[in-house]
PDB file of C-alpha atoms in Angstrom:
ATOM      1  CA  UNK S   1       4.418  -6.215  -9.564  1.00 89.00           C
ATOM      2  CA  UNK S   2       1.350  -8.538  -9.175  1.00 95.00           C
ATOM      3  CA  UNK S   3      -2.076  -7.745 -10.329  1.00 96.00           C
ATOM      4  CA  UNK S   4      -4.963  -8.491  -7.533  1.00 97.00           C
ATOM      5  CA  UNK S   5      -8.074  -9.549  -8.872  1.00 97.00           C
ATOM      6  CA  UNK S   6     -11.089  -9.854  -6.982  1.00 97.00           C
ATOM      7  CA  UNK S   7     -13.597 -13.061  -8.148  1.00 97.00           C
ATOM      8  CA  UNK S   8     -16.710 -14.135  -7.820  1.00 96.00           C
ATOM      9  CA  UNK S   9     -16.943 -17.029  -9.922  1.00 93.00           C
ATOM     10  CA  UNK S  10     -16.940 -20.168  -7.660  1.00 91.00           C
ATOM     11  CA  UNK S  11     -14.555 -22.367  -8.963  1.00 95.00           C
ATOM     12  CA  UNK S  12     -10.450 -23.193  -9.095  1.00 95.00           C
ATOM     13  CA  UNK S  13     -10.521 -21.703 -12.672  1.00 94.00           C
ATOM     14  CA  UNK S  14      -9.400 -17.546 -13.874  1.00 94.00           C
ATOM     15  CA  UNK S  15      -9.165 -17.464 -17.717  1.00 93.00           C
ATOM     16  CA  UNK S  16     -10.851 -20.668 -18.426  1.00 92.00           C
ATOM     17  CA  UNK S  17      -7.703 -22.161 -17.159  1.00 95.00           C
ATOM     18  CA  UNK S  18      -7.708 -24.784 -13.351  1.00 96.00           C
ATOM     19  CA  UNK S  19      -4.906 -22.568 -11.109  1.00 97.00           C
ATOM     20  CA  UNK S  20      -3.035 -23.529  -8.414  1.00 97.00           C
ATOM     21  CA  UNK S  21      -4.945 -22.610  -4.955  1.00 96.00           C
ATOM     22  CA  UNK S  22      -3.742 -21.159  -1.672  1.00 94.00           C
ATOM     23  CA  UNK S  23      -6.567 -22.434   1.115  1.00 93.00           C
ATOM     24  CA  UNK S  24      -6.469 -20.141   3.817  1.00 92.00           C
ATOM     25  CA  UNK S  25      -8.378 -22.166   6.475  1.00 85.00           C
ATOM     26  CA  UNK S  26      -6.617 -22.564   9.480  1.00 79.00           C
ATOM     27  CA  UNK S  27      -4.238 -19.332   9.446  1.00 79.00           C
ATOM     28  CA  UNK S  28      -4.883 -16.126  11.981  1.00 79.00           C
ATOM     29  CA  UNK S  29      -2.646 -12.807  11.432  1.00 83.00           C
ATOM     30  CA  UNK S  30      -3.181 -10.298  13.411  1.00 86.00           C
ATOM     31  CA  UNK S  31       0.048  -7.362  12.711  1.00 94.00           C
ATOM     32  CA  UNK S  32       1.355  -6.195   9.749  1.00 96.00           C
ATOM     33  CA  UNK S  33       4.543  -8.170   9.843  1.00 96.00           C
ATOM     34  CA  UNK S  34       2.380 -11.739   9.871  1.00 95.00           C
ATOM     35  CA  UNK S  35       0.947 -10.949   6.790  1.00 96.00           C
ATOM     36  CA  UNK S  36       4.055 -10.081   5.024  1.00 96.00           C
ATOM     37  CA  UNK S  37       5.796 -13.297   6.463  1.00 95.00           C
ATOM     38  CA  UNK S  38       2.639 -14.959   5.051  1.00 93.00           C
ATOM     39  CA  UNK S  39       3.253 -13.125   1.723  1.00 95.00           C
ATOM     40  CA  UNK S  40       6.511 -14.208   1.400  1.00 95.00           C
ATOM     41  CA  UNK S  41       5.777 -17.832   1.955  1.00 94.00           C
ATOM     42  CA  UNK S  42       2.889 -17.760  -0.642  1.00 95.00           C
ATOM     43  CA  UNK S  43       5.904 -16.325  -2.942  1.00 95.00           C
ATOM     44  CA  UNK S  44       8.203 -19.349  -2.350  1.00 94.00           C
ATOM     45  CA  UNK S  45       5.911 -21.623  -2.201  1.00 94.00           C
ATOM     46  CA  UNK S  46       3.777 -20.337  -5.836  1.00 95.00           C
ATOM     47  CA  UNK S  47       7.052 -18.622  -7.853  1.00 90.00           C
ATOM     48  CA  UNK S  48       6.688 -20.940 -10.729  1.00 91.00           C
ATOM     49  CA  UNK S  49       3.072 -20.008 -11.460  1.00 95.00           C
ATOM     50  CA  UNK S  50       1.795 -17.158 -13.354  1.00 96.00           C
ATOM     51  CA  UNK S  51      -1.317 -16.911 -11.825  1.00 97.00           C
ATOM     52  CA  UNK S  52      -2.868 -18.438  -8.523  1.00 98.00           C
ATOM     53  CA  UNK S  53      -6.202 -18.476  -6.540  1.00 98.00           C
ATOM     54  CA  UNK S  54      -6.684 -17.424  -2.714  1.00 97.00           C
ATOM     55  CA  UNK S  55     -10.011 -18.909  -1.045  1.00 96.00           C
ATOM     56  CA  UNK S  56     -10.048 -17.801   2.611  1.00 94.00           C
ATOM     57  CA  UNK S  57     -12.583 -19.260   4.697  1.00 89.00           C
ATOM     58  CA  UNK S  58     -10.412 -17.742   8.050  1.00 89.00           C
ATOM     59  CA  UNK S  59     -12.651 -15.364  10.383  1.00 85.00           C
ATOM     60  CA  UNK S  60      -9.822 -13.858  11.440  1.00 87.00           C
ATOM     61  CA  UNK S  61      -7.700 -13.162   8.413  1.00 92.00           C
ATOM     62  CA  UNK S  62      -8.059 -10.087   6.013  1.00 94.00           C
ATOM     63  CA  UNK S  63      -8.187 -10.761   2.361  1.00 96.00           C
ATOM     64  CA  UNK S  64      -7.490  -7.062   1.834  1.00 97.00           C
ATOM     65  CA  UNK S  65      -4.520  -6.897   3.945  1.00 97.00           C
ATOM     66  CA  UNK S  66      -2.839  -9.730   2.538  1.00 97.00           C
ATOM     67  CA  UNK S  67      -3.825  -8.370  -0.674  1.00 98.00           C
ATOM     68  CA  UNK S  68      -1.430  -5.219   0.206  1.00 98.00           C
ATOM     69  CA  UNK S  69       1.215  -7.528   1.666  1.00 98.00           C
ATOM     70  CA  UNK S  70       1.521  -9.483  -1.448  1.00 98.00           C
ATOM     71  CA  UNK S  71       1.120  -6.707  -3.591  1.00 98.00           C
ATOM     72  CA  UNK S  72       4.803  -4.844  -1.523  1.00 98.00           C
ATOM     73  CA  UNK S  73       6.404  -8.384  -1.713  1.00 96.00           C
ATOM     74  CA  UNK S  74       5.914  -8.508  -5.722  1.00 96.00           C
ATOM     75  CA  UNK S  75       7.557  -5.175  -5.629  1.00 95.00           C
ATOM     76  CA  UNK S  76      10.158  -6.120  -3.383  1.00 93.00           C
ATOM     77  CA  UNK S  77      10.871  -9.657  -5.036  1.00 89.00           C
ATOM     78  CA  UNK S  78      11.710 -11.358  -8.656  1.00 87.00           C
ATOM     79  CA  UNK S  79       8.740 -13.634  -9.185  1.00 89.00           C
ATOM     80  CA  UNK S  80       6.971 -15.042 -12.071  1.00 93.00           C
ATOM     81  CA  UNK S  81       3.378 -14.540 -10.295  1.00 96.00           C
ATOM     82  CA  UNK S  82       1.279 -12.163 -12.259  1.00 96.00           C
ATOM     83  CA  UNK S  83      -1.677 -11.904 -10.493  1.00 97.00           C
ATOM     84  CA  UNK S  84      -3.130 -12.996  -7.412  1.00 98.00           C
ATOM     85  CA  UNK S  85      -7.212 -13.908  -7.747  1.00 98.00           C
ATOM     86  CA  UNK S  86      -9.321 -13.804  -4.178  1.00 98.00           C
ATOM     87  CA  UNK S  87     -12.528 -15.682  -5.060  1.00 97.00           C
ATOM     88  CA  UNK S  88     -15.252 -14.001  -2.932  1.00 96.00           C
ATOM     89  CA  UNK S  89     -18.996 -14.898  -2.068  1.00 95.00           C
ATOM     90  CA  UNK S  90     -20.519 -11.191  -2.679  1.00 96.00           C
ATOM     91  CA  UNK S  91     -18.171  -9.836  -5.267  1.00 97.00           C
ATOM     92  CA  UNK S  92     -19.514  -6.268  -5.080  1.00 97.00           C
ATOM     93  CA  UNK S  93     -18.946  -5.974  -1.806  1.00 96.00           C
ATOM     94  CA  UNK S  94     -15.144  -7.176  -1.777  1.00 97.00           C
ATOM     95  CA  UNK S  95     -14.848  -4.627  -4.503  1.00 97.00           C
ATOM     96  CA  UNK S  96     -15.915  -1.688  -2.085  1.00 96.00           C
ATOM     97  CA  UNK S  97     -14.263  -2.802   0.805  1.00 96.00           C
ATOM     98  CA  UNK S  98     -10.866  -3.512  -1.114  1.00 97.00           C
ATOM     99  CA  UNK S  99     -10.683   0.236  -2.708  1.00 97.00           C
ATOM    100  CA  UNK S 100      -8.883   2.125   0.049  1.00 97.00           C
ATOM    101  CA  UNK S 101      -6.775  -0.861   0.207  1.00 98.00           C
ATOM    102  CA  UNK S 102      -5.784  -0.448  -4.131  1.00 98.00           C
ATOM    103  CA  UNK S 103      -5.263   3.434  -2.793  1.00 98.00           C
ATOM    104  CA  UNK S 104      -2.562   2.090  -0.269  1.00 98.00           C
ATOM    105  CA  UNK S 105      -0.819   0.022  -2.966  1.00 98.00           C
ATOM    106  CA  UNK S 106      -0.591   2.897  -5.347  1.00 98.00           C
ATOM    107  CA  UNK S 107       0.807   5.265  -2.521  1.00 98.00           C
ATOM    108  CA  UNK S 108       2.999   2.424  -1.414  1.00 98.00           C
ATOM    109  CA  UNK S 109       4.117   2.121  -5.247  1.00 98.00           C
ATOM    110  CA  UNK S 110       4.702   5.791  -5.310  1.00 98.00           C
ATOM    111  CA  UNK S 111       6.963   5.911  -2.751  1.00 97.00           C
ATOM    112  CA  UNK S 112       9.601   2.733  -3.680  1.00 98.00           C
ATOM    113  CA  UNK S 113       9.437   3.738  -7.232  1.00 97.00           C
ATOM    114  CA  UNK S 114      10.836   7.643  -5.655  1.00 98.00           C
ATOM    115  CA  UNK S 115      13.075   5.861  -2.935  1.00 97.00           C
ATOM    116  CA  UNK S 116      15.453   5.312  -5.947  1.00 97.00           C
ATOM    117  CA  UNK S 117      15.905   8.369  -6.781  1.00 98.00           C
ATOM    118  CA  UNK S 118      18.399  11.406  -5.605  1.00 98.00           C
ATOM    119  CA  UNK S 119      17.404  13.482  -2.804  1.00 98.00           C
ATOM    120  CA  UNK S 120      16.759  16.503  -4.797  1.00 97.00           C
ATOM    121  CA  UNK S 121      14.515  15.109  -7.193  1.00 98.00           C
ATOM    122  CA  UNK S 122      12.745  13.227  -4.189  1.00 98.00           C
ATOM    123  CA  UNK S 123      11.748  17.006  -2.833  1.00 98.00           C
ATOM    124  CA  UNK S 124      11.182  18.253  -6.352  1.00 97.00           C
ATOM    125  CA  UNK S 125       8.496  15.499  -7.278  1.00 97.00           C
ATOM    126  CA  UNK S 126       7.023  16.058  -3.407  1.00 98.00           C
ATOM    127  CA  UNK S 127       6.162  19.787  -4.580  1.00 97.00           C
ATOM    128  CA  UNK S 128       4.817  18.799  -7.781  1.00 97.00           C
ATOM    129  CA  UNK S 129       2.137  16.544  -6.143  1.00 97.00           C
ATOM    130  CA  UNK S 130      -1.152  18.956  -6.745  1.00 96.00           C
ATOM    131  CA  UNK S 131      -2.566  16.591  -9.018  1.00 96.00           C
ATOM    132  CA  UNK S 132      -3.550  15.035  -6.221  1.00 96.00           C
ATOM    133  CA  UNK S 133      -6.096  17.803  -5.350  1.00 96.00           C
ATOM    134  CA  UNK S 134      -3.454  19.030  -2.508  1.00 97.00           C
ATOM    135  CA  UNK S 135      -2.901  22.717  -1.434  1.00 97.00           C
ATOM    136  CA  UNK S 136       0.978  22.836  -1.735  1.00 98.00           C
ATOM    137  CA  UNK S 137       3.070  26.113  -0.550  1.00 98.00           C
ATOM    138  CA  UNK S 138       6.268  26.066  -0.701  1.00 97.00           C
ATOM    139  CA  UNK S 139       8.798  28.508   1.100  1.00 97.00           C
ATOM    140  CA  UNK S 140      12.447  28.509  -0.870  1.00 95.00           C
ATOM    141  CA  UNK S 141      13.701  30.673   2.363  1.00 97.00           C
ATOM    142  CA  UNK S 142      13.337  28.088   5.154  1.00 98.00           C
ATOM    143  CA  UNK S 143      13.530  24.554   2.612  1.00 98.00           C
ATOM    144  CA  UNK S 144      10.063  23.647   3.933  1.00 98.00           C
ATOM    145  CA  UNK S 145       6.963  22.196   1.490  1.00 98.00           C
ATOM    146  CA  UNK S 146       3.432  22.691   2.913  1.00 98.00           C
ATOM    147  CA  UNK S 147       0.862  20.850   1.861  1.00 98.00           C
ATOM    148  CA  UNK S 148      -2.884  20.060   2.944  1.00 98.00           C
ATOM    149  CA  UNK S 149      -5.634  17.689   2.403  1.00 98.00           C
ATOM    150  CA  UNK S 150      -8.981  19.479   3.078  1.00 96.00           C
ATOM    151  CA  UNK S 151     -11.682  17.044   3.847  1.00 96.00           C
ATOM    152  CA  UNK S 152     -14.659  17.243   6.454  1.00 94.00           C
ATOM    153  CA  UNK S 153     -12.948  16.284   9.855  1.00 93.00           C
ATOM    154  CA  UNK S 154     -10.396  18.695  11.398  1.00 94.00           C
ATOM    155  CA  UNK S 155      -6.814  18.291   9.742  1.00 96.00           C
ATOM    156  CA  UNK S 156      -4.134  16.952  11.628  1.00 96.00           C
ATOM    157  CA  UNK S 157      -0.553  17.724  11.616  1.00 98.00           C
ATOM    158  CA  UNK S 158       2.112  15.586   9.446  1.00 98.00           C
ATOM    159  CA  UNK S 159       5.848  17.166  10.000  1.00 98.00           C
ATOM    160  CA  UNK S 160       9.029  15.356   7.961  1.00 98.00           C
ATOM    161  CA  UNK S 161      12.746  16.083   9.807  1.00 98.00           C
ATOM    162  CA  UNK S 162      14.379  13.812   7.306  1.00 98.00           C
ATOM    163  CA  UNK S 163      14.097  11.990   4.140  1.00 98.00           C
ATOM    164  CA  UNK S 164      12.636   9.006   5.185  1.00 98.00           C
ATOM    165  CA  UNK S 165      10.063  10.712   7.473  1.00 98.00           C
ATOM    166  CA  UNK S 166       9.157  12.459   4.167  1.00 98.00           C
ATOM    167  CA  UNK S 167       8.619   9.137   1.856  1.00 98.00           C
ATOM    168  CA  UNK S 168       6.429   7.843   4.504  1.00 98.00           C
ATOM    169  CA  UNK S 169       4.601  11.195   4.759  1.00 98.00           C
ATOM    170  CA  UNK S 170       4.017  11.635   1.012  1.00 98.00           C
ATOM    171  CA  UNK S 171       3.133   7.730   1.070  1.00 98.00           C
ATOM    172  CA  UNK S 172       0.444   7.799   2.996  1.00 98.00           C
ATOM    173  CA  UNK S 173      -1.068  11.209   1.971  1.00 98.00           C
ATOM    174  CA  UNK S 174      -0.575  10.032  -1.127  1.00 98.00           C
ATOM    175  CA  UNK S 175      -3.100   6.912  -0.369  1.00 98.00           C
ATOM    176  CA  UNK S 176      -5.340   9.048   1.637  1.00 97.00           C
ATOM    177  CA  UNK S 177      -5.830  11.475  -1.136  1.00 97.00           C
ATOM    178  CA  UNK S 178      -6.976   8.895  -3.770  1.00 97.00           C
ATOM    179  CA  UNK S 179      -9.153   7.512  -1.255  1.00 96.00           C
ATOM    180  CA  UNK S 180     -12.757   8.728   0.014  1.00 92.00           C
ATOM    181  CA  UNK S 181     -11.612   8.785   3.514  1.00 92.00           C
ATOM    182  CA  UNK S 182     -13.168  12.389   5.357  1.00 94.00           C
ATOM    183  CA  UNK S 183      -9.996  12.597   6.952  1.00 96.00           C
ATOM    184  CA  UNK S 184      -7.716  16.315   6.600  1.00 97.00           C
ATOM    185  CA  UNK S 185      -4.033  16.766   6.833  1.00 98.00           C
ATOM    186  CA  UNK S 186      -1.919  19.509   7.363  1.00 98.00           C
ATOM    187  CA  UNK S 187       1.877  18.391   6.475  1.00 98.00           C
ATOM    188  CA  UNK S 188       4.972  19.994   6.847  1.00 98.00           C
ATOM    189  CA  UNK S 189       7.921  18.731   5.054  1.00 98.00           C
ATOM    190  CA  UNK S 190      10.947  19.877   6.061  1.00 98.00           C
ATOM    191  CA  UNK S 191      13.629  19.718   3.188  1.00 98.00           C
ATOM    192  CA  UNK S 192      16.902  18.185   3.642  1.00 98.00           C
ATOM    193  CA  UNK S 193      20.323  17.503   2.007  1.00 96.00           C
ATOM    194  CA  UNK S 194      21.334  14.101   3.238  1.00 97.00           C
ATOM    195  CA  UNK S 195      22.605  11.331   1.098  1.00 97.00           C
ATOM    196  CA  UNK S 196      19.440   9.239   0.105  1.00 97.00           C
ATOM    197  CA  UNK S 197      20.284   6.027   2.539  1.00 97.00           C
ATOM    198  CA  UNK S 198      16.393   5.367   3.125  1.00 97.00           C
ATOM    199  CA  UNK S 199      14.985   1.799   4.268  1.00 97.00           C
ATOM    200  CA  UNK S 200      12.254   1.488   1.996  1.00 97.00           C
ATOM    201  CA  UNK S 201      10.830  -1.727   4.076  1.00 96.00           C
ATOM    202  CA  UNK S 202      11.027   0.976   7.061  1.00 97.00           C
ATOM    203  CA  UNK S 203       8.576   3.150   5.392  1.00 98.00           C
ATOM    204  CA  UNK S 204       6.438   1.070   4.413  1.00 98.00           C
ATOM    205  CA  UNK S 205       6.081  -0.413   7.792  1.00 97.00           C
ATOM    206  CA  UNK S 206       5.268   3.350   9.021  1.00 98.00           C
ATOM    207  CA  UNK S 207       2.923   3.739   6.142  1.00 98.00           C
ATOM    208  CA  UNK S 208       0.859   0.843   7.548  1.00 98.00           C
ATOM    209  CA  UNK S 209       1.476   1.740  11.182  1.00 97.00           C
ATOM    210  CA  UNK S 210      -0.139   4.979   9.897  1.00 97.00           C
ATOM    211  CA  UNK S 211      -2.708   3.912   8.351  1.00 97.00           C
ATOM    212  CA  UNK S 212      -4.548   1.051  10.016  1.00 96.00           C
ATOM    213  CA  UNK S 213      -6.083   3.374  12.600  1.00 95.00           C
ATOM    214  CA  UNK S 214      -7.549   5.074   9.613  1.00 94.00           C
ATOM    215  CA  UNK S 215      -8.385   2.236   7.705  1.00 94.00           C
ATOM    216  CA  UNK S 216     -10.054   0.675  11.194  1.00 89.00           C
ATOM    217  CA  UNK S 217     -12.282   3.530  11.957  1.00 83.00           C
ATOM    218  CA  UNK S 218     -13.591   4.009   8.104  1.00 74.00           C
ATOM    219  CA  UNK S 219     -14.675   0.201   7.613  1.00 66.00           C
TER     220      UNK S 219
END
C-alpha cells in the first residue's frame, strides 16, 4: 500500500533525495478504468523505485483520481513503490480538494481488507460500524442490518441482496461518512449465507461508479 503525498516544493527532489518523475503532459482519461490502466503502467514502468514524483501539466487529467487508482493498484499488486509525491502549484488547495478522495481510499481499504474474510464475520463487522457516527438497527428475525447517515439533504435508499452488493454498500458509506459531504443515506443490508466468492475489483468499480456523481456535484 502506497503513501500519496501531496508537494509543493518545485523541484524533482522528496527527502532531499532527485526521484524518478512521471510527466503527465500529453495523457487525457476520462472513466475510471483509464486511470487504473494508467496506474498499472506507472507500476510496471516505476516497480524498482521506492519513491517517485507525478507533475501533471494535463487539463484534462485528475491528479486526485489517479491518486485513488494508484492507491487500489498498490493494494492489488506486489511493488516496491512506497509513496507516490504529486508536486502541486497551490499546495493548500490540492490538500482540500484531495480529502474526500483520502476518504475513498480508506473506504476502499476497508472493504478489500473485509473481502478476505468469512461471510459471517463480513456481516458481524458491518453491524459494528457506529464508530462511524451511523444509526445502525439491526433485526435478528428477518437477517437485515439498517443503518443511516443523517446529513442535511434528504437520505436516499442503499439496499444489499447479496454479499458483494453489501461490500460495495459499506464501501462507499464508509467513504461518505469520513467525508464532509451533506449527503444522507438510508441502507438496508440484507444478510446472507453464501460462500464468500466476491470480485473485489467488481466492487470497487461500483464504489467509484457510486461515487463520482457525488464527488462531481460537491467539487
Amino acid at each position: 500500500m502506497i503513501e500519496v503525498i501531496i508537494d509543493g516544493n518545485d523541484n524533482d527532489e522528496f527527502l532531499q533525495e532527485k526521484r524518478p518523475v512521471f510527466d503527465v503532459s500529453s495523457f487525457s482519461a476520462a472513466t475510471w478504468k483509464e486511470y487504473r490502466q494508467y496506474a498499472h503502467d506507472f507500476f510496471m514502468t516505476y516497480s524498482d523505485h521506492r519513491i517517485v514524483i507525478v507533475r501533471n501539466s494535463s487539463y484534462n487529467f485528475s491528479n486526485n483520481w489517479f491518486a485513488v487508482a494508484l492507491f487500489v493498484e498498490s493494494c492489488l499488486t506486489d511493488s516496491k513503490i512506497d509513496a507516490v509525491i504529486f508536486k502541486v502549484k497551490d499546495k493548500s488547495k490540492a490538500l482540500k480538494e484531495y480529502a474526500p478522495y483520502v476518504a475513498l481510499t480508506i473506504g476502499i481499504k476497508f472493504i478489500i481488507n473485509l473481502s478476505q474474510e468469512s461471510t459471517a464475520c463480513i456481516y458481524k463487522e458491518i453491524g459494528n460500524l457506529g464508530y462511524l457516527g451511523l444509526n445502525i438497527k439491526q433485526d435478528y428475525f428477518a437477517d437485515k442490518i439498517y443503518l443511516k447517515l443523517e446529513r442535511a439533504k434528504a437520505p436516499l435508499m442503499l439496499v444489499s441482496h447479496d454479499l458483494e452488493q453489501a461490500l460495495e454498500i459499506i464501501g462507499f458509506l464508509k467513504a461518505e461518512a469520513l467525508s464532509d459531504s451533506d449527503y444522507s443515506f438510508n441502507t438496508e443490508i440484507n444478510i446472507t449465507k453464501e460462500t464468500n466468492s466476491v470480485n473485489v475489483e467488481n466492487v470497487i468499480d461500483n464504489i467509484i461508479k457510486k461515487i463520482t456523481p457525488i464527488l462531481a456535484n460537491n467539487s
